[in-house]
Tab-separated table of C-alpha atoms in Angstrom:
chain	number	residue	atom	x	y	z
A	261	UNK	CA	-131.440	-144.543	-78.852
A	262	UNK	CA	-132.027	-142.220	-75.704
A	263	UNK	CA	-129.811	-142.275	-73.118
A	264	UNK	CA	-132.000	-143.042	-70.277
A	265	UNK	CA	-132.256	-147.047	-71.800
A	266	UNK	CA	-128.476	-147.211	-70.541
A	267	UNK	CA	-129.529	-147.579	-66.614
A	268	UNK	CA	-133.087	-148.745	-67.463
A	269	UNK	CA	-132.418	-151.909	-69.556
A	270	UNK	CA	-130.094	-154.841	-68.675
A	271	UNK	CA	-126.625	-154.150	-71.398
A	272	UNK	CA	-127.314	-157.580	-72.993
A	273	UNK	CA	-130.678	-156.411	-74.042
A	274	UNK	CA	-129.306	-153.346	-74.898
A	275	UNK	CA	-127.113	-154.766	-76.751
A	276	UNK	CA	-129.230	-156.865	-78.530
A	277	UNK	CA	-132.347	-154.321	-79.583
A	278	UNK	CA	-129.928	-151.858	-80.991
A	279	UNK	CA	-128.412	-154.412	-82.967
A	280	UNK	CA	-125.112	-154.309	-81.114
A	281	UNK	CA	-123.122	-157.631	-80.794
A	282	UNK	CA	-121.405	-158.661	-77.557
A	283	UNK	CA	-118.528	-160.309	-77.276
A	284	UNK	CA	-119.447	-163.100	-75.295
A	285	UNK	CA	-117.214	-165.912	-75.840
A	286	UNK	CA	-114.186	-163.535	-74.748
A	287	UNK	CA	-116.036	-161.863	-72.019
A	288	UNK	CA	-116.678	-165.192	-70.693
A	289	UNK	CA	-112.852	-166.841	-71.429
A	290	UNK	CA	-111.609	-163.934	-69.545
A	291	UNK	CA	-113.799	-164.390	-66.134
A	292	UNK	CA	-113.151	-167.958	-66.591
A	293	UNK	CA	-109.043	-167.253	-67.105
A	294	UNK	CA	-109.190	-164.934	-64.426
A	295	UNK	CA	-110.903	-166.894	-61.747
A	296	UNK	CA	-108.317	-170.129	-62.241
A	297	UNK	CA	-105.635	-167.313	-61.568
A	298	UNK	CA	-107.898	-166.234	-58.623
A	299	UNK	CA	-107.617	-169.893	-57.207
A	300	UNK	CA	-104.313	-169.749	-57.092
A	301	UNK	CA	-103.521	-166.479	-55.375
A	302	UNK	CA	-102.708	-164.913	-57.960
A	303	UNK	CA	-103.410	-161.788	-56.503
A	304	UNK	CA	-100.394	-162.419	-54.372
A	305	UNK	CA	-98.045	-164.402	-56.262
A	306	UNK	CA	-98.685	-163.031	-59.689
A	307	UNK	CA	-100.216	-159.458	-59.019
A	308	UNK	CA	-99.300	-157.392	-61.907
A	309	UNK	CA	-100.198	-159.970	-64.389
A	310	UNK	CA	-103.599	-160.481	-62.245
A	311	UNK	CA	-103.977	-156.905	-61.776
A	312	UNK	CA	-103.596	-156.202	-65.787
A	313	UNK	CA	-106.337	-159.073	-66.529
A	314	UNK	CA	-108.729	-157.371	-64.149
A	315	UNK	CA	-108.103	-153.979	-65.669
A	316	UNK	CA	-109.150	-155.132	-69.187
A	317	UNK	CA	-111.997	-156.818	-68.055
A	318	UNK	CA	-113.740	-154.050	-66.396
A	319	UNK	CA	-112.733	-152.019	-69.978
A	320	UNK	CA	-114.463	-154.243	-72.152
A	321	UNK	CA	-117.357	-153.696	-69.733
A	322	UNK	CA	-117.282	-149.969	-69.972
A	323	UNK	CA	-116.561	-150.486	-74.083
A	324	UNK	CA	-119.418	-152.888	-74.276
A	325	UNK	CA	-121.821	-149.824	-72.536
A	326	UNK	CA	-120.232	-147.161	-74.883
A	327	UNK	CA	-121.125	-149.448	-77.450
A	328	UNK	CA	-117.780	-149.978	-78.708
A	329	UNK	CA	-117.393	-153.877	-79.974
A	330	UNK	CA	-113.731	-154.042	-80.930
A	331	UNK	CA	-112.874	-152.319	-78.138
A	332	UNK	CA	-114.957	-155.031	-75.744
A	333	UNK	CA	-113.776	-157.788	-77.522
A	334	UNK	CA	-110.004	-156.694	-77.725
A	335	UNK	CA	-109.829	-155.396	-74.215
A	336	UNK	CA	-111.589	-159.395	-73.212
A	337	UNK	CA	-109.076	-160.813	-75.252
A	338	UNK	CA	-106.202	-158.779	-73.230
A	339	UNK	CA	-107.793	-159.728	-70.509
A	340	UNK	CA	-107.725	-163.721	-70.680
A	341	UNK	CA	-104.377	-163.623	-71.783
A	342	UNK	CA	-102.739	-161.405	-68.827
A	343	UNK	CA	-105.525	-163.820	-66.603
A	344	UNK	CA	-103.850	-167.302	-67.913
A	345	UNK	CA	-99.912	-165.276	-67.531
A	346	UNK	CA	-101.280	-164.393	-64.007
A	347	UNK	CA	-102.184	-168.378	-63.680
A	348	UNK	CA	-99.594	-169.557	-64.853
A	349	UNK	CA	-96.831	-167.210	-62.980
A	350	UNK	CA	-98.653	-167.878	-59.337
A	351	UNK	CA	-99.280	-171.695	-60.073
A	352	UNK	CA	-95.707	-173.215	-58.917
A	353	UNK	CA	-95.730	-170.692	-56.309
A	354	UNK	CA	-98.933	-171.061	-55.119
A	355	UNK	CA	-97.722	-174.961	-54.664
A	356	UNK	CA	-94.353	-173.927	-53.460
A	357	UNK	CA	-95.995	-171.984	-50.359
A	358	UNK	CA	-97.772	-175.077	-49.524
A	359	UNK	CA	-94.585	-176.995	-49.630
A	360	UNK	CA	-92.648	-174.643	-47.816
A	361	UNK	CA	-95.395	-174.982	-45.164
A	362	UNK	CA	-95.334	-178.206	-44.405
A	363	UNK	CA	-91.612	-178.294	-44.822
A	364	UNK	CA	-91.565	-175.618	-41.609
A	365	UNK	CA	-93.848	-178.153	-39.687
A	366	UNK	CA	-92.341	-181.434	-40.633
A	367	UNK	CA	-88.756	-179.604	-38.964
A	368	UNK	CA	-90.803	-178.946	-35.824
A	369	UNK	CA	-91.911	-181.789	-36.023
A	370	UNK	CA	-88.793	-183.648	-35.807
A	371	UNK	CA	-87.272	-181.434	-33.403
A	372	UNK	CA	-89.890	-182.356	-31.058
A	373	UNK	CA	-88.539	-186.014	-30.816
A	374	UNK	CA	-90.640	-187.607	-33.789
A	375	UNK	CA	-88.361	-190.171	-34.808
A	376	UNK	CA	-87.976	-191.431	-31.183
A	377	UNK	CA	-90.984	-190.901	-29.877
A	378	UNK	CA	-93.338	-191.965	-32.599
A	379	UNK	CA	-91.215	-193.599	-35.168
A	380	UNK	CA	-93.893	-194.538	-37.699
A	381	UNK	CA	-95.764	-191.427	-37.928
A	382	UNK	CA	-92.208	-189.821	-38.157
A	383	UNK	CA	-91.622	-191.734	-41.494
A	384	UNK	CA	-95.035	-191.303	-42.983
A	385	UNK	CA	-94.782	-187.839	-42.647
A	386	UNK	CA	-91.199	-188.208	-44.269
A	387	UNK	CA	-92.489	-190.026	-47.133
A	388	UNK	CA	-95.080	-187.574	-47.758
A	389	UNK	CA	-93.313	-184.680	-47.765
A	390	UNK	CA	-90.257	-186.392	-50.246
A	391	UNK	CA	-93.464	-187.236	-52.294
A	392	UNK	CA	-94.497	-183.763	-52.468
A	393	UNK	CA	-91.192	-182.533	-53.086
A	394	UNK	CA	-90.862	-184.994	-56.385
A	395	UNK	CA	-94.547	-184.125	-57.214
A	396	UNK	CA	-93.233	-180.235	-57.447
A	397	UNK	CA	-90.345	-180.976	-59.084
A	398	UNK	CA	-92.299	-182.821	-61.663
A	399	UNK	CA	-94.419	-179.842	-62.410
A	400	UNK	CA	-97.306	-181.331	-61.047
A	401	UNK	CA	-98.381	-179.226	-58.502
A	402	UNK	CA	-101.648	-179.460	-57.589
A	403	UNK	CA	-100.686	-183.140	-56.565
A	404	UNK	CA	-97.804	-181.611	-55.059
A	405	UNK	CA	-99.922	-179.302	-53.034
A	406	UNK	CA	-102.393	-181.824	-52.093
A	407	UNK	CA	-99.440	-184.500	-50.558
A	408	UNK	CA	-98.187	-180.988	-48.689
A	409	UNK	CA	-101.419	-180.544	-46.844
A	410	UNK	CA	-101.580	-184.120	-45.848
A	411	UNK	CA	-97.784	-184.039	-44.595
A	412	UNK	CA	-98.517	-180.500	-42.943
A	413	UNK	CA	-101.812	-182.007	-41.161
A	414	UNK	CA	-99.525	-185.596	-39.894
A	415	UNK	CA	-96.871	-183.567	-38.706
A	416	UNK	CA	-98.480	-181.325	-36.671
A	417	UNK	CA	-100.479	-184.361	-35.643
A	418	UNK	CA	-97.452	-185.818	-34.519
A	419	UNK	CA	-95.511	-183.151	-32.991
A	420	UNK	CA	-98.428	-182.435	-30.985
A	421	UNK	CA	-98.474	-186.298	-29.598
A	422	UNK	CA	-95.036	-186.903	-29.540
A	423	UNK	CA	-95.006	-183.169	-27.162
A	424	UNK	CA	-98.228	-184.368	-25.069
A	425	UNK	CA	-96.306	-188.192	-24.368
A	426	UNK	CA	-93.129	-186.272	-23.487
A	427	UNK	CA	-94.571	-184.191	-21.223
A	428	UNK	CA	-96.317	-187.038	-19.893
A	429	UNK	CA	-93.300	-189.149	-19.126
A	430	UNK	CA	-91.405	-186.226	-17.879
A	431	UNK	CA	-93.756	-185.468	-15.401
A	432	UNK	CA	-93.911	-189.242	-14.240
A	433	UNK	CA	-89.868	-188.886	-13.746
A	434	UNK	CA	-89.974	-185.988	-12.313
A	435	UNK	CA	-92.659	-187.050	-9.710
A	436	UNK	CA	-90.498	-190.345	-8.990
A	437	UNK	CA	-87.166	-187.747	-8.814
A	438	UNK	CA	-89.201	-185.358	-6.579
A	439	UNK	CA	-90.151	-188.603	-4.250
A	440	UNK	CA	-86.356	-189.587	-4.242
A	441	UNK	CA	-85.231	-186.629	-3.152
A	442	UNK	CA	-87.429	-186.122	0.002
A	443	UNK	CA	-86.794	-189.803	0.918
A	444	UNK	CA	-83.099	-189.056	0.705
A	445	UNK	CA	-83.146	-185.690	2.527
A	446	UNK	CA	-85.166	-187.037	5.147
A	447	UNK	CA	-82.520	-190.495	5.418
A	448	UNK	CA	-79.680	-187.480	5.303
A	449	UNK	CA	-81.460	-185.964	8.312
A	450	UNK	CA	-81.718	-189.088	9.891
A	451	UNK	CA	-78.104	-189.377	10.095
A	452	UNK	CA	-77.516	-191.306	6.551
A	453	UNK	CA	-74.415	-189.100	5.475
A	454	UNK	CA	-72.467	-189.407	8.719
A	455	UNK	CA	-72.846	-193.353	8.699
A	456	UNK	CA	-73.135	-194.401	4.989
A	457	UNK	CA	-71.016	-191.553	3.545
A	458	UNK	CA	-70.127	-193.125	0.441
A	459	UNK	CA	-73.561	-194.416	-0.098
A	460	UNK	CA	-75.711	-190.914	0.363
A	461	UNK	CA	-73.079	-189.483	-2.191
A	462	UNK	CA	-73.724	-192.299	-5.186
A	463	UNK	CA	-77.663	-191.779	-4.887
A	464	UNK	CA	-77.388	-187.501	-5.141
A	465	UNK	CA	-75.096	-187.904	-7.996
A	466	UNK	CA	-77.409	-190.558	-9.787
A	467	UNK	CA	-80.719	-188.045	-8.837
A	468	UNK	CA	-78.294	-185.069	-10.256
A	469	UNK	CA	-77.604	-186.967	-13.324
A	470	UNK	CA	-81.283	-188.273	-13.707
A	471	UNK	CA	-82.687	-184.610	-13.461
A	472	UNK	CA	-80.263	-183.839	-16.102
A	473	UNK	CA	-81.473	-186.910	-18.423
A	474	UNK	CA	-85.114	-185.645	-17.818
A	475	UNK	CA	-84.694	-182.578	-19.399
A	476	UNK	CA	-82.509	-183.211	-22.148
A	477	UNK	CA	-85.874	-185.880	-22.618
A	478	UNK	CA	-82.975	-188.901	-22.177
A	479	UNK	CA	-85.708	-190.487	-20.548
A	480	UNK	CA	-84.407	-194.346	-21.221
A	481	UNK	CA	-81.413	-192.951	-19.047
A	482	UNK	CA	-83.363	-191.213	-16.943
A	483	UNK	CA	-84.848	-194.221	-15.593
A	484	UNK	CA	-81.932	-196.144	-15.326
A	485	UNK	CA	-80.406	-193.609	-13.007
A	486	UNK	CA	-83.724	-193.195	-11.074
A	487	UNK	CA	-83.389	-197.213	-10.532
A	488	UNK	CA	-80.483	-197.253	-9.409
A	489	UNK	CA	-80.683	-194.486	-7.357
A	490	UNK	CA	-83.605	-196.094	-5.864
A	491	UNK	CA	-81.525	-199.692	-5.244
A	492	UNK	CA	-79.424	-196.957	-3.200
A	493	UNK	CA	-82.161	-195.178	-0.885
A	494	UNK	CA	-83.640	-198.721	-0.400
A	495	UNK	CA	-80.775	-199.942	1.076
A	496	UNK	CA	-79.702	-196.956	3.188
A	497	UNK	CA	-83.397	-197.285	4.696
A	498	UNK	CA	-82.633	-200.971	5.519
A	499	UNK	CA	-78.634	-200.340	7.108
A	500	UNK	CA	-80.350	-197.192	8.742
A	501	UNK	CA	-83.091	-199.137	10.110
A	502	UNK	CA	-80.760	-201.327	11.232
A	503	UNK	CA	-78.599	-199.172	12.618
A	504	UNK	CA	-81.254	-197.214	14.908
A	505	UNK	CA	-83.089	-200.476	16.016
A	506	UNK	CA	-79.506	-201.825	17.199
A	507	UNK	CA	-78.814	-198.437	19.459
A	508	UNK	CA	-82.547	-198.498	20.982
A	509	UNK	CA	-82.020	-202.481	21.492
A	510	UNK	CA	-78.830	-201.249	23.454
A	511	UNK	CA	-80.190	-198.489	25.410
A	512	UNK	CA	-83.009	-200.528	26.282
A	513	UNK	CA	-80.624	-203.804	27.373
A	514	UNK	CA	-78.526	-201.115	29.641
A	515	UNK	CA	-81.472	-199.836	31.201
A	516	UNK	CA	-82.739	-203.654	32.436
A	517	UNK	CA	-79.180	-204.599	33.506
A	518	UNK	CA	-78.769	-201.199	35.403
A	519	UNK	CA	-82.926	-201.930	36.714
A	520	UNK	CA	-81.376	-205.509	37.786
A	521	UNK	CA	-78.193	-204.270	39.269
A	522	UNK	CA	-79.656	-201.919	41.488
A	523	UNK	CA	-82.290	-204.711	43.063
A	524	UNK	CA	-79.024	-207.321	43.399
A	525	UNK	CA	-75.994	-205.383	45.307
A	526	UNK	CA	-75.432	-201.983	46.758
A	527	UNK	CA	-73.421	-201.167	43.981
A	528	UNK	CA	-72.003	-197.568	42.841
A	529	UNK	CA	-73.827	-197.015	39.149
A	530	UNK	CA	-72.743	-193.797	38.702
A	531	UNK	CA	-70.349	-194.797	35.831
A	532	UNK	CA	-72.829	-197.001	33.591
A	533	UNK	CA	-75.402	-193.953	34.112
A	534	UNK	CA	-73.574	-191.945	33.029
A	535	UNK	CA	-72.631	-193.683	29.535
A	536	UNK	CA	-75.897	-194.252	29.470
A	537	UNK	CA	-77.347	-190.774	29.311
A	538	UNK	CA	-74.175	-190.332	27.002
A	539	UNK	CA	-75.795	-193.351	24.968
A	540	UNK	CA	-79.118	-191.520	24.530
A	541	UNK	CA	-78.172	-187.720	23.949
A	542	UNK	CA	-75.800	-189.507	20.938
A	543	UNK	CA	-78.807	-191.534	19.618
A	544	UNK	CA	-80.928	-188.405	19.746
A	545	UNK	CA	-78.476	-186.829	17.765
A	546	UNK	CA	-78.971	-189.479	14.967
A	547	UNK	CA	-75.267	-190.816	16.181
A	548	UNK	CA	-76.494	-193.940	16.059
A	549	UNK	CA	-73.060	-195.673	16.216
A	550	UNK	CA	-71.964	-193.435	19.104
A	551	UNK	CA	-74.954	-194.390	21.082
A	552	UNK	CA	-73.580	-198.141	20.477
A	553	UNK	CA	-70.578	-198.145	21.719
A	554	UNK	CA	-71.507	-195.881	25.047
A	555	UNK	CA	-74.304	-198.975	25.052
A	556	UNK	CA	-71.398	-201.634	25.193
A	557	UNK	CA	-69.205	-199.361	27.502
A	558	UNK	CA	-72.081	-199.610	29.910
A	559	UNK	CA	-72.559	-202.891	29.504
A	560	UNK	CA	-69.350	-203.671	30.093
A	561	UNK	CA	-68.904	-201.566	33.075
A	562	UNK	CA	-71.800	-203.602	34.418
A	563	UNK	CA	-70.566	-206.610	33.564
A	564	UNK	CA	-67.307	-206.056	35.682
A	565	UNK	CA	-69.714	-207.110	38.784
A	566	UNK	CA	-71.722	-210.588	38.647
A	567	UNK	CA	-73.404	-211.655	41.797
A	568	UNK	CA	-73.165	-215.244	42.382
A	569	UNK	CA	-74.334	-217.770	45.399
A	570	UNK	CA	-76.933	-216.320	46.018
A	571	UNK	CA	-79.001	-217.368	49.604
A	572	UNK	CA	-81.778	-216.910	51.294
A	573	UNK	CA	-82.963	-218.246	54.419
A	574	UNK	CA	-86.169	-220.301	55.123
A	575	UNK	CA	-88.595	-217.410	55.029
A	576	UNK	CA	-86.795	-216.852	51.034
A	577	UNK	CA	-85.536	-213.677	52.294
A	578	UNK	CA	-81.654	-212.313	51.334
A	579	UNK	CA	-79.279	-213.949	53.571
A	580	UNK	CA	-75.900	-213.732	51.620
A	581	UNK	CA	-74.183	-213.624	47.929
A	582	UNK	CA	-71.079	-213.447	46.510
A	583	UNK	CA	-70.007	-210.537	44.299
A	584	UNK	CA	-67.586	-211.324	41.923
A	585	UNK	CA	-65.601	-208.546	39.410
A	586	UNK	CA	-63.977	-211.160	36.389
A	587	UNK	CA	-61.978	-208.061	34.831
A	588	UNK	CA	-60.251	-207.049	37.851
A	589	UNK	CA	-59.736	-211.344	38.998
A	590	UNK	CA	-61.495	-209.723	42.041
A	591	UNK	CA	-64.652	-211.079	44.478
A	592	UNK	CA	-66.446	-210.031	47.709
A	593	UNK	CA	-68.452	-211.850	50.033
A	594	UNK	CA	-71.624	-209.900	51.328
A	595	UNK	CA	-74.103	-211.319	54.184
A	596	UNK	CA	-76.940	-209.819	55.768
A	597	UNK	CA	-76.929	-209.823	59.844
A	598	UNK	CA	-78.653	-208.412	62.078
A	599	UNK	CA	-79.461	-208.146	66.109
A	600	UNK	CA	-76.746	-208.962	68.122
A	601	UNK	CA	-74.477	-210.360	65.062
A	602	UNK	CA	-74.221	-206.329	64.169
A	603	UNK	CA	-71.427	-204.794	65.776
């Protein structure tokens, strides 16, 4: 046989015209042992045994082109026994990988709120993985890798919905703390913490404790403390209200008397003025209550002087009134003359 018919002619019909016999059956045990150990990384989790079954295999190739039978056959034989070792070495740790796998994601899974926040995925996911882990210790581990990848796949399923509804809710609390918090400031700047001390102080602490619930994702708690501290603002907008309408009602009810006084009697108003800029620089100065009781000062201090009796003559013009001043049991008679009656 010349040499040349080595790269010119296929090995099996080599093989065959010079009468050579291949060992086929091995040969093809081997590839077939060695690509089951292939399937289950074997390379990684069994790679000497893998390593050795490759090795044999390519010498029975080289044996079957130096034409040496035994040595094919033998070195096939080697080869599907190191490739079913190699199979059988990386098989439970092939499975165990998976396991471990979706053992990593079912934790961050959990620690993402599952069992709260999306109770029934949380135990199917549970289930699968405890079926897995039986299925493993039972040796069967192809099921065992199979239920894995399903658990895997639900929990990270369910970690990533359970993190998109958090974040969802979060933001809604936040947006209803954020809202809070500027109608509080701006009730604070309106003069809520000098009048309603105790009041301003409850709904801070229950937005401080409600920012803390929010983040710790105590979101039942949240809201309680976001209601409540809303029951609070609402009503510090009503008493405020109240409060400001009553000192504008006053100013205004100081400025008509004062308007009337002056038309009635030549009367001194100085004083009531007076508390009545008082009244207006205090309810400027969100002093609401302040502004009140300068209101009531002035009103009193009007009030000292009532005009009463009042005359006119047949053309309706003044003629004559009496002035009368209840706090000080005092009164004064005042009538217009003129021409020769003025002396």
């Amino acid at each position: 046989m010349r040499k040349s018919c080595l790269f010119l002619v296929p090995l099996l019909f080599l093989a065959v015209s010079c009468g050579f016999e291949l060992p086929l059956n091995e040969m093809s045990s081997a590839k077939v042992s060695l690509s089951k150990a292939k399937s289950v990384d074997a390379e990684k989790f069994a790679s000497e045994e893998y390593s050795a079954a490759s090795e044999f295999l390519m010498k029975s190739h080289e044996a079957i082109r130096d034409e040496k039978a035994e040595d094919a056959k033998s070195n096939a034989i080697k080869a599907k026994i190191s490739g079913d070792q190699a199979y059988e070495k990386a098989l439970p740790l092939w499975s165990e990988s998976y396991l471990a796998e979706a053992k990593k994601s079912v934790d961050e899974m959990k620690s993402s709120g599952s069992e709260k926040f999306a109770p029934q995925e949380h135990d199917s996911v549970i289930k699968l993985l405890a079926d897995a882990e039986k299925d493993y210790s039972d040796k069967k581990y192809f099921e065992s890798k199979d239920k894995s990848v399903q658990a895997k796949a639900l929990a990270d399923k369910t970690k990533f919905s359970v993190l998109s509804a958090i974040n969802s809710k979060r933001g809604s609390l936040k947006d209803r703390l954020n809202s809070l918090k500027v109608s509080l400031s701006d009730l604070e700047s309106d003069g809520a913490s000098r009048l309603f001390p105790e009041k301003t102080e409850s709904a801070n602490a229950k937005l401080t404790s409600a920012d803390t619930n929010i983040n710790e994702t105590k979101f039942d708690d949240a809201d309680k403390d976001l209601s409540e501290a809303e029951a609070v603002v609402n009503e510090l907008k009503i008493s405020l209200g109240g409060k400001k309408k009553n000192a504008l009602d006053k100013i205004a009810a100081v400025e008509n008397e004062l308007t009337e006084l002056k038309k009635s009697a030549d009367k001194d108003v100085t004083k009531p003025e007076s508390l009545l800029a008082d009244a207006k620089k205090f309810n400027a100065e969100k002093d609401y209550d302040s502004a009140i009781v300068k209101c009531d000062e002035a009103l009193a201090e009007i009030d000292r002087f009532e005009a009463i009796d009042i005359r006119e003559d047949e053309h309706q013009q003044f003629e004559a009134l009496s002035l009368k001043s209840p706090d000080d049991f005092s009164a004064m008679d005042i009538t217009f003359v003129s021409g020769e009656e003025v002396r």
